Coordinates of N, CA and C in Angstrom, one line a residue:
X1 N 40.7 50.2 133.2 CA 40.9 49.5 132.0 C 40.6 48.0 132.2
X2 N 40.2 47.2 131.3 CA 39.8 46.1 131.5 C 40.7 45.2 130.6
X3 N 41.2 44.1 131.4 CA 42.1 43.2 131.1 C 41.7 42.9 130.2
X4 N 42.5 42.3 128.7 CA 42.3 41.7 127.3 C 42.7 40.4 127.3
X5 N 43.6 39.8 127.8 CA 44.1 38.8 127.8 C 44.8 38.5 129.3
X6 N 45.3 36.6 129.5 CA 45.7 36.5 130.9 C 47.3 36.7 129.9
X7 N 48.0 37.1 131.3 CA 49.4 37.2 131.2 C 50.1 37.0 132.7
X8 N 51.3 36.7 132.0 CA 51.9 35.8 133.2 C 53.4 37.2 132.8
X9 N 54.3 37.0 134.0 CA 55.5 37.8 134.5 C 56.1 36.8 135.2
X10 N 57.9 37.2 135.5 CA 58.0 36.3 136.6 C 58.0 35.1 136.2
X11 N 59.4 34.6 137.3 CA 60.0 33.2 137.6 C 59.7 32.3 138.3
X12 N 60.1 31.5 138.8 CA 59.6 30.5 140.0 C 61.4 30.4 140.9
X13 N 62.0 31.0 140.2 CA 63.8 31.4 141.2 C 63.6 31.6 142.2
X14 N 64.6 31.4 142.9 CA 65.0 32.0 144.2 C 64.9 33.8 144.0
X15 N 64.4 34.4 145.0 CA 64.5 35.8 145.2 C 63.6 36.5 144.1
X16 N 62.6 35.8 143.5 CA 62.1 36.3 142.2 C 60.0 35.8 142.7
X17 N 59.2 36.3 142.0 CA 58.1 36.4 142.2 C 57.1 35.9 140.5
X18 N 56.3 35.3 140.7 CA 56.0 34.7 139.5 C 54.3 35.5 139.4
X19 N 53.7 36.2 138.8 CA 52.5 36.8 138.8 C 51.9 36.7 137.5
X20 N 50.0 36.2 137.2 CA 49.5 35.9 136.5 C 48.2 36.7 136.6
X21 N 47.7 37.3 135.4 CA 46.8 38.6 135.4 C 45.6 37.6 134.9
X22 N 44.6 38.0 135.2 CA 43.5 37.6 134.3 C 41.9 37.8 134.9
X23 N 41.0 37.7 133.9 CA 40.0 38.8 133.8 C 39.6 38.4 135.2
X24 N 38.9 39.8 136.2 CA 38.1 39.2 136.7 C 37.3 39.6 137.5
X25 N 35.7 40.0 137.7 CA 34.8 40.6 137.9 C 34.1 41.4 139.1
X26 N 34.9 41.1 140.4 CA 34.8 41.0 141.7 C 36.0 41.9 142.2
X27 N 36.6 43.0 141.7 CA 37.6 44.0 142.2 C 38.6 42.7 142.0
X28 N 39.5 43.5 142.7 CA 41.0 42.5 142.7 C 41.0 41.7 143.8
X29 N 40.8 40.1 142.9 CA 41.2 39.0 143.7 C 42.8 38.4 144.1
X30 N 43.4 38.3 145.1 CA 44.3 37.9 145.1 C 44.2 36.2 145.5
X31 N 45.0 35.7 145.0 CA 45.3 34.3 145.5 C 47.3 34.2 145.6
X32 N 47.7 34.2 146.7 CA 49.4 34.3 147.1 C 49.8 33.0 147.6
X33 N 50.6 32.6 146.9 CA 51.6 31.4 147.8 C 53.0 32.1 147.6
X34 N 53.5 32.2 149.3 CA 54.5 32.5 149.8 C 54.8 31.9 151.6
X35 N 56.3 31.8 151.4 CA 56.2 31.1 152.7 C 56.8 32.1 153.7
X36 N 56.5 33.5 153.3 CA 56.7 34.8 154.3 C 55.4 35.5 154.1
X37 N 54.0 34.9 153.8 CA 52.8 35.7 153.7 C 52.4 36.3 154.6
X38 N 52.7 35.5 155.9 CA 52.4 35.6 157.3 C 53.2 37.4 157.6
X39 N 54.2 37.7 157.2 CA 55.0 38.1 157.5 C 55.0 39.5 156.3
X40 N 55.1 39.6 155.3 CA 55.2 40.4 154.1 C 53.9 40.3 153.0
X41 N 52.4 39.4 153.2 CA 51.8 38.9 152.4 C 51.0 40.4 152.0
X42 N 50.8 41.1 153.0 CA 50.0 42.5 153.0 C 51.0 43.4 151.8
X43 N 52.1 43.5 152.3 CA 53.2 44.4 151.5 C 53.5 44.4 150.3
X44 N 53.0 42.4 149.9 CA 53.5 41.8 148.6 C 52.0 42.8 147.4
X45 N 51.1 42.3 148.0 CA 49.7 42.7 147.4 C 49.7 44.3 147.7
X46 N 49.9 44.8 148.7 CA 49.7 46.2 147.9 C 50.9 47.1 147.0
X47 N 52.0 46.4 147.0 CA 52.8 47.4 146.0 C 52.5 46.4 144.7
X48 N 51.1 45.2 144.6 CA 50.8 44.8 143.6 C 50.0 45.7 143.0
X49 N 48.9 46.1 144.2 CA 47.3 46.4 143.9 C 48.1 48.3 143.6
X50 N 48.6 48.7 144.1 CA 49.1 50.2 143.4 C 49.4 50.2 142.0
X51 N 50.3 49.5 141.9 CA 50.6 48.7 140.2 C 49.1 49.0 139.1
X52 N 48.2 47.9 139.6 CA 47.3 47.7 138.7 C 46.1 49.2 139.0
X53 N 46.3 50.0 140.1 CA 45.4 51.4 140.2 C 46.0 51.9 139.0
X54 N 47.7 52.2 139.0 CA 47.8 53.1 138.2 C 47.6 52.9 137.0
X55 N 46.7 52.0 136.1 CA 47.0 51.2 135.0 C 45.2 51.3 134.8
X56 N 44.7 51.5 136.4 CA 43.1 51.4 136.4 C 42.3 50.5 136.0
X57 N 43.0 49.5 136.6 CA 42.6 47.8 136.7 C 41.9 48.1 137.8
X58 N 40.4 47.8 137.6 CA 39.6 47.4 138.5 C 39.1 45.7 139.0
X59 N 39.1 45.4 138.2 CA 39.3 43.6 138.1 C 40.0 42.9 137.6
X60 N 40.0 42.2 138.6 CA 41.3 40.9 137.8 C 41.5 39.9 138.8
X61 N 42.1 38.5 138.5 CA 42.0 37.3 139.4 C 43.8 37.9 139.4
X62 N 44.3 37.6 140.3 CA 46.0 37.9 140.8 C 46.5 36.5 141.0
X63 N 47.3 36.0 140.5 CA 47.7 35.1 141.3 C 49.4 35.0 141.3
X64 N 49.8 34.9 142.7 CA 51.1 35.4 143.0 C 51.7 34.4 144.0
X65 N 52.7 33.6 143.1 CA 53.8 32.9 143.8 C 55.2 33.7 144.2
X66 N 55.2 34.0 145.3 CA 56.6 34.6 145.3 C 57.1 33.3 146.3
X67 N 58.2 34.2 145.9 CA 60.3 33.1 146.0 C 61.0 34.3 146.8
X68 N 60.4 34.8 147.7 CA 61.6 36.3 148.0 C 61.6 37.1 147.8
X69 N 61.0 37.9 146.7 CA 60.7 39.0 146.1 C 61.1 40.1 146.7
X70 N 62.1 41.1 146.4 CA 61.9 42.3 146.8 C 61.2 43.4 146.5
X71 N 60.5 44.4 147.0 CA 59.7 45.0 146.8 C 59.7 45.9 145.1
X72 N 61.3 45.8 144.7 CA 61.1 46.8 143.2 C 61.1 45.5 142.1
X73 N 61.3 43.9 142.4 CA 60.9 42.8 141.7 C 59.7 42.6 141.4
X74 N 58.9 42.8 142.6 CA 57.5 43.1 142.6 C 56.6 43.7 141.7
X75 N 57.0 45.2 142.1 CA 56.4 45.9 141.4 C 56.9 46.0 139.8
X76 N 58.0 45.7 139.4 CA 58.5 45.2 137.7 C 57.8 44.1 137.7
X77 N 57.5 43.2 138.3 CA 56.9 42.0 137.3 C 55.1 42.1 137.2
X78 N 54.4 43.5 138.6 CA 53.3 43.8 138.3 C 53.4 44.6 136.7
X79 N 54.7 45.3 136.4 CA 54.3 46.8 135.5 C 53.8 45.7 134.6
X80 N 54.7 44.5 134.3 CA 55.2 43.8 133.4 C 53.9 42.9 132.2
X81 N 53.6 42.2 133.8 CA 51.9 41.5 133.9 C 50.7 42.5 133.5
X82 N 50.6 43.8 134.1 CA 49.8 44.6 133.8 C 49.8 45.0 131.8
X83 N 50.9 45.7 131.4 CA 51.1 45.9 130.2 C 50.6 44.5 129.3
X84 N 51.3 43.4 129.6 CA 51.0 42.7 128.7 C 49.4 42.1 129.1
X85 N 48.7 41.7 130.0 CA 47.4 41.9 130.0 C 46.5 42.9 129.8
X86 N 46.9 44.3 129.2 CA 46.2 45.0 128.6 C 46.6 45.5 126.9
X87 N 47.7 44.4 126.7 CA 48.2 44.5 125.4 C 48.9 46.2 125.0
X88 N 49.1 46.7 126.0 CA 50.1 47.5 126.2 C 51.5 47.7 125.8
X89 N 52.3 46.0 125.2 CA 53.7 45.9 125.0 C 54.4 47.0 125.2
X90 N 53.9 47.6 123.7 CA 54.7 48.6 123.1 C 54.4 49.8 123.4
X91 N 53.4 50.5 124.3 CA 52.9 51.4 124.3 C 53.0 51.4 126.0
X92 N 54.5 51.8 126.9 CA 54.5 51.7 127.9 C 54.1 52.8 128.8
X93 N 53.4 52.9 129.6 CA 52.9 54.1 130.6 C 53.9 54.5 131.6
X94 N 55.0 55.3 131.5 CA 56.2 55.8 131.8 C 55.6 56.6 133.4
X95 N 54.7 56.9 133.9 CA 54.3 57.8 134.7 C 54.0 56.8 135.9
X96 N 53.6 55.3 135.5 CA 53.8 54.2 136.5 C 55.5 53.7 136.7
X97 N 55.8 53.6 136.0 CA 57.6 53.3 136.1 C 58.2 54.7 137.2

């Protein structure tokens, strides 16, 4: 599916992850600021990049501040960012959840 709009998810809190979808032409770009990237940065991006398979985002710019994130924060603020970048709101794909 191809992104319609940029959409944002996500806080800038402690223990929370801030993620921003938008178009973008080159498979999935990630850009991560985290101060456990070293450590979790691989783990953060793929229970992103599964997110956006199941949705069949092939492109998109990522950009992902996490604060802590645990892995099912993660992947809710990907469902979250995904739906509302494909203008999805209302029409949620229950088989990714």
């Amino acid at each position: 599916m191809e992104i319609k709009q940029t959409a944002m998810a996500g806080t800038l809190e402690s223990s929370d992850l801030q993620i921003v979808l938008s178009q973008g032409t080159k498979g999935i770009e990630f850009d991560l600021t985290s101060d456990v990237a070293k450590q979790f940065g691989n783990d953060i991006k793929a229970t992103i990049k599964s997110v956006l398979d199941a949705y069949d985002i092939e492109n998109a710019s990522v950009k992902v501040v996490d604060k802590g994130a645990l892995t099912p924060v993660i992947k809710a603020r990907a469902i979250t960012a995904a739906q509302r970048a494909l203008d999805l709101k209302d029409q949620p794909n229950w088989e990714v959840l």
